[in-house]
Short mmCIF file of C-alpha atoms and ligand atoms in Angstrom, two decimals:
data_model
loop_
_atom_site.label_atom_id
_atom_site.label_comp_id
_atom_site.label_asym_id
_atom_site.label_seq_id
_atom_site.Cartn_x
_atom_site.Cartn_y
_atom_site.Cartn_z
CA MET A 203 -19.32 15.35 26.39
CA PHE A 204 -22.40 13.17 26.70
CA GLN A 205 -22.40 9.98 28.74
CA PHE A 206 -22.13 7.31 26.31
CA ARG A 207 -24.68 5.07 27.91
CA GLN A 208 -27.29 7.63 28.96
CA LYS A 209 -30.65 5.75 28.56
CA GLU A 210 -32.88 8.88 28.67
CA LEU A 211 -30.89 10.54 26.04
CA ALA A 212 -31.07 7.51 23.78
CA ARG A 213 -34.92 7.25 24.21
CA SER A 214 -35.21 10.88 23.40
CA ILE A 215 -33.19 10.43 20.19
CA VAL A 216 -35.34 7.47 19.24
CA ASP A 217 -38.68 9.36 20.02
CA SER A 218 -37.48 12.41 17.99
CA ILE A 219 -36.79 10.02 15.03
CA GLN A 220 -40.16 8.23 15.53
CA LEU A 221 -42.09 11.52 15.55
CA ARG A 222 -40.85 12.25 12.11
CA ASN A 223 -42.93 9.35 10.86
CA SER A 224 -40.39 8.87 8.04
CA SER A 225 -38.89 5.75 6.68
CA TYR A 226 -35.17 5.52 5.74
CA ARG A 227 -32.53 2.87 5.01
CA PHE A 228 -29.00 3.37 6.05
CA MET A 229 -25.98 1.30 5.78
CA HIS A 230 -22.79 0.93 7.76
CA VAL A 231 -19.57 -1.03 6.92
CA CYS A 232 -18.19 -2.02 10.30
CA GLY A 233 -18.59 -5.25 12.41
CA THR A 234 -18.17 -3.18 15.52
CA HIS A 235 -21.29 -0.95 14.58
CA GLN A 236 -23.31 -3.95 13.94
CA ASP A 237 -22.28 -5.47 17.29
CA THR A 238 -23.52 -2.31 19.00
CA LEU A 239 -26.67 -2.16 17.04
CA VAL A 240 -27.59 -5.74 17.85
CA ARG A 241 -26.16 -6.20 21.24
CA HIS A 242 -27.96 -3.18 22.49
CA GLY A 243 -31.25 -3.82 20.66
CA LEU A 244 -30.95 -0.61 18.83
CA ASP A 245 -31.63 -2.32 15.53
CA GLN A 246 -35.11 -3.25 16.79
CA MET A 247 -35.85 0.14 18.26
CA LEU A 248 -34.74 1.77 15.08
CA ILE A 249 -36.95 -0.35 12.99
CA ASP A 250 -39.78 0.49 15.21
CA ALA A 251 -39.10 4.15 14.61
CA GLY A 252 -38.90 3.45 10.81
CA ILE A 253 -35.13 3.26 10.35
CA ASP A 254 -33.73 0.16 8.76
CA VAL A 255 -29.81 -0.01 9.29
CA ARG A 256 -27.96 -2.82 7.51
CA GLU A 257 -24.36 -4.07 7.63
CA GLY A 258 -22.65 -3.84 4.33
CA PRO A 259 -19.07 -4.97 3.43
CA GLY A 260 -17.41 -4.22 6.67
CA CYS A 261 -16.07 -7.56 8.00
CA PRO A 262 -12.56 -8.31 6.79
CA VAL A 263 -13.12 -12.06 6.97
CA CYS A 264 -16.47 -11.97 5.28
CA VAL A 265 -15.28 -10.03 2.21
CA SER A 266 -12.17 -12.17 1.66
CA THR A 267 -12.70 -14.30 -1.26
CA THR A 268 -12.67 -18.07 -1.75
CA ARG A 269 -9.72 -17.62 -3.89
CA GLU A 270 -7.83 -15.64 -1.41
CA ILE A 271 -8.44 -18.46 1.20
CA GLU A 272 -7.35 -21.13 -1.19
CA THR A 273 -4.21 -19.08 -1.87
CA ALA A 274 -3.40 -19.27 1.91
CA ARG A 275 -4.25 -22.99 1.89
CA GLN A 276 -1.91 -23.42 -1.06
CA PHE A 277 0.91 -21.93 0.87
CA ALA A 278 0.24 -24.28 3.82
CA ARG A 279 -0.02 -27.31 1.50
CA SER A 280 3.35 -26.35 0.00
CA GLY A 281 5.11 -26.70 3.32
CA LYS A 282 4.98 -22.99 4.42
CA THR A 283 3.82 -22.09 7.89
CA VAL A 284 0.85 -19.86 7.49
CA ALA A 285 0.46 -17.34 10.29
CA VAL A 286 -3.14 -16.39 10.59
CA TYR A 287 -5.56 -14.52 12.86
CA GLY A 288 -7.92 -16.76 14.69
CA ASP A 289 -11.02 -15.38 12.88
CA MET A 290 -9.43 -16.58 9.50
CA LEU A 291 -8.49 -20.07 10.55
CA ARG A 292 -12.15 -21.32 10.10
CA ALA A 293 -13.09 -19.21 7.08
CA PRO A 294 -14.33 -21.53 4.32
CA GLY A 295 -12.42 -21.89 1.05
CA PHE A 296 -13.34 -24.30 -1.47
CA ARG A 297 -14.27 -27.64 0.38
CA GLY A 298 -12.13 -26.75 3.41
CA SER A 299 -10.38 -24.03 5.28
CA LEU A 300 -6.92 -23.49 6.94
CA GLU A 301 -8.36 -25.45 9.94
CA THR A 302 -8.65 -28.36 7.56
CA GLU A 303 -5.02 -27.88 6.54
CA LYS A 304 -3.96 -27.69 10.00
CA ALA A 305 -5.88 -31.05 10.85
CA LYS A 306 -4.03 -32.62 7.84
CA GLY A 307 -0.71 -31.73 9.51
CA ASN A 308 0.21 -28.92 7.32
CA SER A 309 1.68 -25.77 9.33
CA VAL A 310 -0.71 -23.19 10.33
CA VAL A 311 -0.24 -21.04 13.49
CA VAL A 312 -2.64 -18.42 15.02
CA VAL A 313 -1.21 -15.12 15.81
CA TYR A 314 -2.52 -12.05 17.57
CA SER A 315 -0.62 -9.39 15.47
CA ILE A 316 1.93 -9.14 12.71
CA GLU A 317 4.65 -8.63 15.35
CA ASN A 318 3.58 -11.91 16.86
CA ALA A 319 4.02 -13.58 13.42
CA VAL A 320 7.52 -12.00 13.03
CA GLU A 321 8.51 -13.22 16.44
CA PHE A 322 7.46 -16.77 15.35
CA ALA A 323 9.54 -16.47 12.20
CA ARG A 324 12.51 -15.32 14.22
CA ALA A 325 12.21 -18.17 16.68
CA HIS A 326 11.78 -20.60 13.86
CA PRO A 327 14.41 -19.74 11.14
CA ASP A 328 14.08 -23.26 9.70
CA ARG A 329 10.58 -22.45 8.56
CA GLU A 330 9.21 -20.11 5.95
CA VAL A 331 6.38 -18.17 7.49
CA VAL A 332 3.71 -16.47 5.43
CA PHE A 333 1.40 -13.91 7.27
CA MET A 334 -2.01 -13.49 5.94
CA ALA A 335 -2.46 -9.67 6.22
CA VAL A 336 -6.16 -9.15 6.41
CA GLY A 337 -8.00 -6.07 7.30
CA PHE A 338 -8.90 -2.57 6.29
CA GLU A 339 -7.31 0.74 6.93
CA THR A 340 -6.97 0.11 10.72
CA THR A 341 -4.60 -2.87 10.21
CA ILE A 342 -2.70 -1.87 7.03
CA PRO A 343 -0.36 0.75 8.76
CA SER A 344 0.84 -1.94 11.25
CA THR A 345 1.66 -4.30 8.35
CA ALA A 346 3.42 -1.46 6.46
CA VAL A 347 5.61 -0.60 9.60
CA VAL A 348 6.66 -4.26 9.83
CA ALA A 349 7.69 -4.28 6.11
CA GLU A 350 9.47 -1.01 6.47
CA ASN A 351 11.48 -2.28 9.45
CA GLY A 352 12.85 -5.12 7.50
CA PRO A 353 11.49 -8.53 8.90
CA PRO A 354 13.64 -11.70 8.85
CA GLU A 355 14.28 -13.38 5.40
CA ASN A 356 11.98 -16.35 6.21
CA PHE A 357 9.05 -14.08 6.69
CA SER A 358 6.70 -12.93 4.01
CA ILE A 359 3.41 -11.16 3.53
CA TYR A 360 0.34 -12.34 1.73
CA SER A 361 -1.63 -9.03 1.39
CA MET A 362 -5.33 -9.31 1.45
CA HIS A 363 -5.69 -5.86 2.68
CA LYS A 364 -8.69 -3.86 1.38
CA LEU A 365 -9.70 -0.12 1.29
CA THR A 366 -13.06 0.74 2.63
CA PRO A 367 -13.94 3.83 0.56
CA PRO A 368 -14.14 1.91 -2.93
CA ALA A 369 -16.48 -0.65 -1.27
CA VAL A 370 -18.71 2.12 0.02
CA GLU A 371 -18.73 3.84 -3.56
CA GLY A 372 -19.14 0.32 -5.15
CA ILE A 373 -22.29 -0.45 -3.01
CA ALA A 374 -23.78 2.92 -3.56
CA LYS A 375 -23.25 2.56 -7.28
CA LEU A 376 -24.46 -0.98 -7.55
CA GLY A 377 -27.86 0.25 -6.44
CA HIS A 378 -29.15 -3.23 -5.49
CA VAL A 379 -30.29 -1.72 -2.14
CA ALA A 380 -31.88 1.75 -2.14
CA LEU A 381 -29.95 3.67 0.49
CA ASN A 382 -30.65 7.00 2.05
CA GLY A 383 -27.25 7.47 3.75
CA MET A 384 -24.13 5.82 5.04
CA ILE A 385 -22.79 5.43 8.55
CA LEU A 386 -19.02 5.52 8.21
CA PRO A 387 -16.58 3.71 10.33
CA GLY A 388 -14.87 5.73 13.16
CA HIS A 389 -11.59 3.89 13.46
CA VAL A 390 -11.06 3.68 9.59
CA SER A 391 -11.75 7.49 9.40
CA ALA A 392 -9.30 8.26 12.36
CA ILE A 393 -6.72 7.01 9.86
CA ILE A 394 -7.97 8.30 6.53
CA GLY A 395 -9.73 11.39 7.54
CA THR A 396 -12.81 12.64 5.51
CA GLU A 397 -11.25 13.37 2.18
CA PRO A 398 -12.18 10.00 0.57
CA TRP A 399 -15.67 10.16 1.86
CA GLU A 400 -15.88 13.80 0.43
CA ASN A 401 -14.90 12.36 -3.02
CA ILE A 402 -17.78 9.81 -2.73
CA ARG A 403 -20.24 12.56 -1.94
CA ALA A 404 -19.20 14.26 -4.96
CA THR A 405 -19.96 11.34 -7.18
CA VAL A 406 -22.84 9.74 -5.51
CA GLY A 407 -24.36 12.72 -3.42
CA MET A 408 -25.18 10.69 -0.37
CA PRO A 409 -25.50 11.71 3.17
CA GLN A 410 -22.64 10.35 5.34
CA VAL A 411 -21.70 10.62 9.01
CA VAL A 412 -18.58 9.27 10.65
CA ALA A 413 -19.90 7.59 13.93
CA GLY A 414 -18.16 6.10 17.00
CA PHE A 415 -18.98 2.81 18.49
CA GLU A 416 -21.16 3.52 21.57
CA PRO A 417 -24.82 3.15 21.24
CA LEU A 418 -25.38 6.91 21.54
CA ASP A 419 -22.76 7.53 18.94
CA LEU A 420 -24.84 5.43 16.50
CA LEU A 421 -28.16 7.07 17.59
CA ILE A 422 -26.70 10.58 17.17
CA GLY A 423 -25.01 9.69 13.81
CA ILE A 424 -28.32 8.51 12.55
CA HIS A 425 -30.32 11.49 13.74
CA MET A 426 -27.49 13.59 11.97
CA LEU A 427 -28.10 11.57 8.58
CA ILE A 428 -31.88 12.35 8.99
CA ARG A 429 -31.15 16.05 9.42
CA GLN A 430 -29.04 16.02 6.21
CA ILE A 431 -32.07 14.35 4.41
CA GLU A 432 -34.49 16.97 5.69
CA ASP A 433 -31.99 19.74 4.80
CA LYS A 434 -31.71 18.24 1.34
CA THR A 435 -27.76 18.95 1.64
CA PRO A 436 -25.76 15.67 1.58
CA ARG A 437 -22.60 16.24 3.30
CA VAL A 438 -19.94 14.27 5.21
CA GLU A 439 -20.17 14.97 9.12
CA ILE A 440 -18.20 13.85 11.98
CA GLU A 441 -20.10 12.47 15.07
CA TYR A 442 -16.95 10.95 16.39
CA GLY A 443 -14.95 14.19 16.85
CA ARG A 444 -13.23 12.88 20.04
CA VAL A 445 -11.13 10.74 17.74
CA VAL A 446 -11.52 11.62 14.05
CA LYS A 447 -10.05 14.74 12.63
CA HIS A 448 -10.74 15.74 8.88
CA GLY A 449 -7.08 15.21 7.88
CA GLY A 450 -6.70 11.81 9.47
CA ASN A 451 -3.65 10.52 10.77
CA GLU A 452 -0.87 11.70 8.42
CA ARG A 453 1.94 9.41 9.74
CA ALA A 454 -0.33 6.33 9.21
CA LYS A 455 -1.27 7.41 5.84
CA ARG A 456 2.28 7.96 4.86
CA VAL A 457 3.63 4.59 5.92
CA MET A 458 0.59 2.95 4.27
CA ASN A 459 1.22 4.75 1.01
CA ASP A 460 5.03 4.19 1.04
CA VAL A 461 4.52 0.48 1.38
CA PHE A 462 1.41 -0.44 -0.51
CA ILE A 463 -0.17 0.46 -3.80
CA PRO A 464 -3.81 0.39 -4.49
CA VAL A 465 -4.94 -2.29 -6.96
CA ASP A 466 -8.30 -3.48 -8.40
CA SER A 467 -9.49 -6.33 -5.98
CA GLU A 468 -12.37 -8.81 -5.76
CA TRP A 469 -14.50 -8.91 -2.69
CA ARG A 470 -16.93 -11.56 -1.83
CA GLY A 471 -20.27 -10.50 -3.11
CA PHE A 472 -18.86 -7.98 -5.59
CA PRO A 473 -17.40 -7.73 -8.91
CA LEU A 474 -13.84 -6.17 -9.23
CA LEU A 475 -13.77 -3.01 -7.18
CA PRO A 476 -11.34 -0.49 -8.67
CA GLY A 477 -8.50 0.49 -6.49
CA SER A 478 -10.01 -1.30 -3.54
CA GLY A 479 -7.04 -3.76 -2.68
CA MET A 480 -3.56 -2.96 -1.17
CA LYS A 481 -0.51 -4.81 -2.64
CA LEU A 482 3.20 -4.32 -1.63
CA ARG A 483 5.06 -2.09 -3.74
CA ASP A 484 7.75 -3.59 -6.02
CA ILE A 485 10.64 -2.59 -3.58
CA PHE A 486 8.98 -4.95 -1.14
CA SER A 487 9.00 -8.02 -3.56
CA SER A 488 11.25 -10.03 -1.48
CA ILE A 489 8.75 -10.24 1.33
CA ASP A 490 5.81 -10.40 -0.94
CA ALA A 491 4.52 -13.95 -0.78
CA GLU A 492 2.68 -13.89 -3.94
CA LYS A 493 5.90 -12.88 -5.78
CA LYS A 494 8.40 -15.02 -3.69
CA TYR A 495 6.21 -18.08 -4.16
CA GLU A 496 4.75 -17.28 -7.50
CA ASP A 497 5.31 -20.75 -8.96
CA LEU A 498 3.33 -22.33 -6.11
CA LEU A 499 0.23 -20.47 -7.20
CA GLU A 500 0.30 -21.54 -10.81
CA ASP A 501 -2.37 -24.20 -10.20
CA LEU A 502 -4.82 -21.48 -8.94
CA LYS A 503 -4.60 -19.27 -11.93
CA GLY A 504 -7.80 -19.27 -14.05
CA ARG A 505 -9.61 -21.54 -11.67
CA LYS A 506 -13.11 -20.49 -10.62
CA PHE A 507 -14.16 -21.11 -7.05
CA SER A 508 -17.94 -21.16 -6.10
CA ASP A 509 -19.13 -19.99 -2.56
CA PRO A 510 -20.36 -22.70 -0.10
CA PRO A 511 -23.50 -24.24 -1.53
CA GLY A 512 -26.65 -22.55 -0.12
CA CYS A 513 -24.73 -19.84 1.57
CA LYS A 514 -26.24 -16.14 1.25
CA CYS A 515 -23.08 -14.41 2.61
CA ALA A 516 -22.84 -12.34 -0.80
CA GLU A 517 -26.36 -11.17 -0.39
CA VAL A 518 -25.89 -10.52 3.41
CA ILE A 519 -22.68 -8.48 2.70
CA ARG A 520 -24.32 -6.50 0.01
CA GLY A 521 -27.09 -5.69 2.45
CA GLU A 522 -29.69 -7.35 0.26
CA MET A 523 -30.62 -9.98 2.88
CA TYR A 524 -30.72 -10.36 6.53
CA PRO A 525 -28.98 -13.26 8.12
CA TRP A 526 -32.20 -14.79 9.28
CA ASN A 527 -33.56 -14.81 5.74
CA CYS A 528 -30.77 -17.38 4.91
CA PRO A 529 -32.38 -20.81 4.88
CA LEU A 530 -29.37 -22.14 6.56
CA PHE A 531 -29.19 -19.61 9.47
CA GLY A 532 -29.40 -21.30 12.81
CA LYS A 533 -30.33 -24.62 11.17
CA VAL A 534 -27.36 -26.08 9.59
CA CYS A 535 -25.12 -22.89 9.92
CA ASN A 536 -24.22 -21.89 13.39
CA PRO A 537 -20.88 -20.59 15.06
CA ASP A 538 -19.87 -24.24 15.88
CA ARG A 539 -20.47 -25.35 12.31
CA PRO A 540 -20.19 -22.39 10.12
CA ILE A 541 -21.08 -22.67 6.41
CA GLY A 542 -20.02 -19.18 5.36
CA PRO A 543 -17.53 -16.73 6.48
CA CYS A 544 -20.33 -14.32 7.85
CA MET A 545 -20.84 -16.87 10.50
CA VAL A 546 -17.19 -17.33 11.36
CA SER A 547 -16.02 -13.96 12.14
CA SER A 548 -17.04 -12.18 15.28
CA GLU A 549 -17.54 -9.16 13.05
CA GLY A 550 -19.78 -11.05 10.61
CA ALA A 551 -23.51 -10.21 10.47
CA CYS A 552 -24.71 -13.83 10.94
CA ALA A 553 -22.41 -14.54 13.87
CA ILE A 554 -23.55 -11.25 15.58
CA GLU A 555 -27.22 -12.05 14.75
CA PHE A 556 -26.93 -15.68 16.18
CA LYS A 557 -25.12 -14.48 19.30
CA TYR A 558 -27.31 -11.59 20.33
CA GLY A 559 -30.46 -11.63 18.29
CA LYS A 560 -30.46 -15.42 18.41
CA LEU A 561 -33.18 -16.89 16.15
CA ARG A 562 -35.65 -14.08 17.07
CA ASN A 563 -38.46 -13.80 14.77
CA VAL A 564 -38.49 -11.69 11.72
CA ARG A 565 -39.03 -8.18 12.95
CA ALA A 566 -41.83 -5.89 11.86
CA GLY A 567 -40.88 -3.60 9.05
CA ALA A 568 -37.95 -5.62 8.13
CA ALA A 569 -39.44 -8.70 6.79
CA SER A 570 -38.62 -8.36 3.20
CA THR A 571 -35.65 -10.25 2.07
CA THR A 572 -34.41 -7.97 -0.61
CA ALA A 573 -34.54 -4.23 -0.28
CA ALA A 574 -36.49 -2.00 -2.79
S1 LIG B 36 -26.33 -18.07 7.94
FE1 LIG B 36 -24.58 -19.16 7.19
S2 LIG B 36 -24.87 -19.92 5.27
FE2 LIG B 36 -26.30 -18.35 5.69
S3 LIG B 36 -25.45 -16.65 4.87
FE3 LIG B 36 -24.97 -16.74 6.94
S4 LIG B 36 -22.87 -17.71 6.91
FE4 LIG B 36 -23.77 -18.09 5.11
#
């Protein structure tokens, strides 16, 4: 087992990459990977070594659509108590956010987990509590367990859950950004295993490596991707073997599939992605907020919602643009006054760039706004 912060090993991996004198572009779909890359300055080191790594659709708050945020606001405006993670509170909808609703006196409470939201509902039987269920495969099982265990009658779930593999496949097929390989999220893969990634390899034939979250995990993962390219044998490899197994977590997969059904879903910056959303199965209709309060959502049907004016989150999420290429970055958009969701969430590329790479100059080799 390597030491996760071994500086000499990190340097030797980067040197080995640099010696190849090659130029590759990789994408990951994980806010924690982006945090590691920017916080430790790996992105700069890698760019100097010819490797451009971009964050794709890996931040749950960022990929949530304006329509989804407007749906949650509608629940709040209609007298429901919306239970929400802190990150989601400020995510901009159409001219406002859930924070705006709270400021108007509507009921919005911040929770730290779905269990926390259930506790709140039990403690306030006079209120109808709607939990905004956001996140990928890492949070879907905990939502599913609560649904299976029978929450109180005044509790319901608005599922905004999304699946990662359809987004990875979607971005590879979209082809707006030329990619040489994908760095896959370790925590998601601990749940789903490698089979969904193998299916993507079969359709798009792209090198993929499941990586952990330490700086050395990422550097080793990138080195493995380069080896695949050199071998001309795209495959799915696991760098994060101390946590991820090929079969994933059978129990988590079972509960997820018992409670949820995949549906086509919109993501910010993407057209409808087939099978990428997770909605509650019919037997859970009584706790499905979209069904329970269907009449409240009539107004939203057919309405089109534009993204915040000037915000380039869609391009950032697709990896077509770096945060610092957005004309609003650090000027009118910052964590205190975020314009788009990528500046709201701690997993968003703009927030991470602002925090750790703060207003640094455009870096050599990464100056172009749009990838080839
Ligand atoms: S800097 Fe702000 S406005 Fe620009 S893309 Fe990021 S979140 Fe949107």
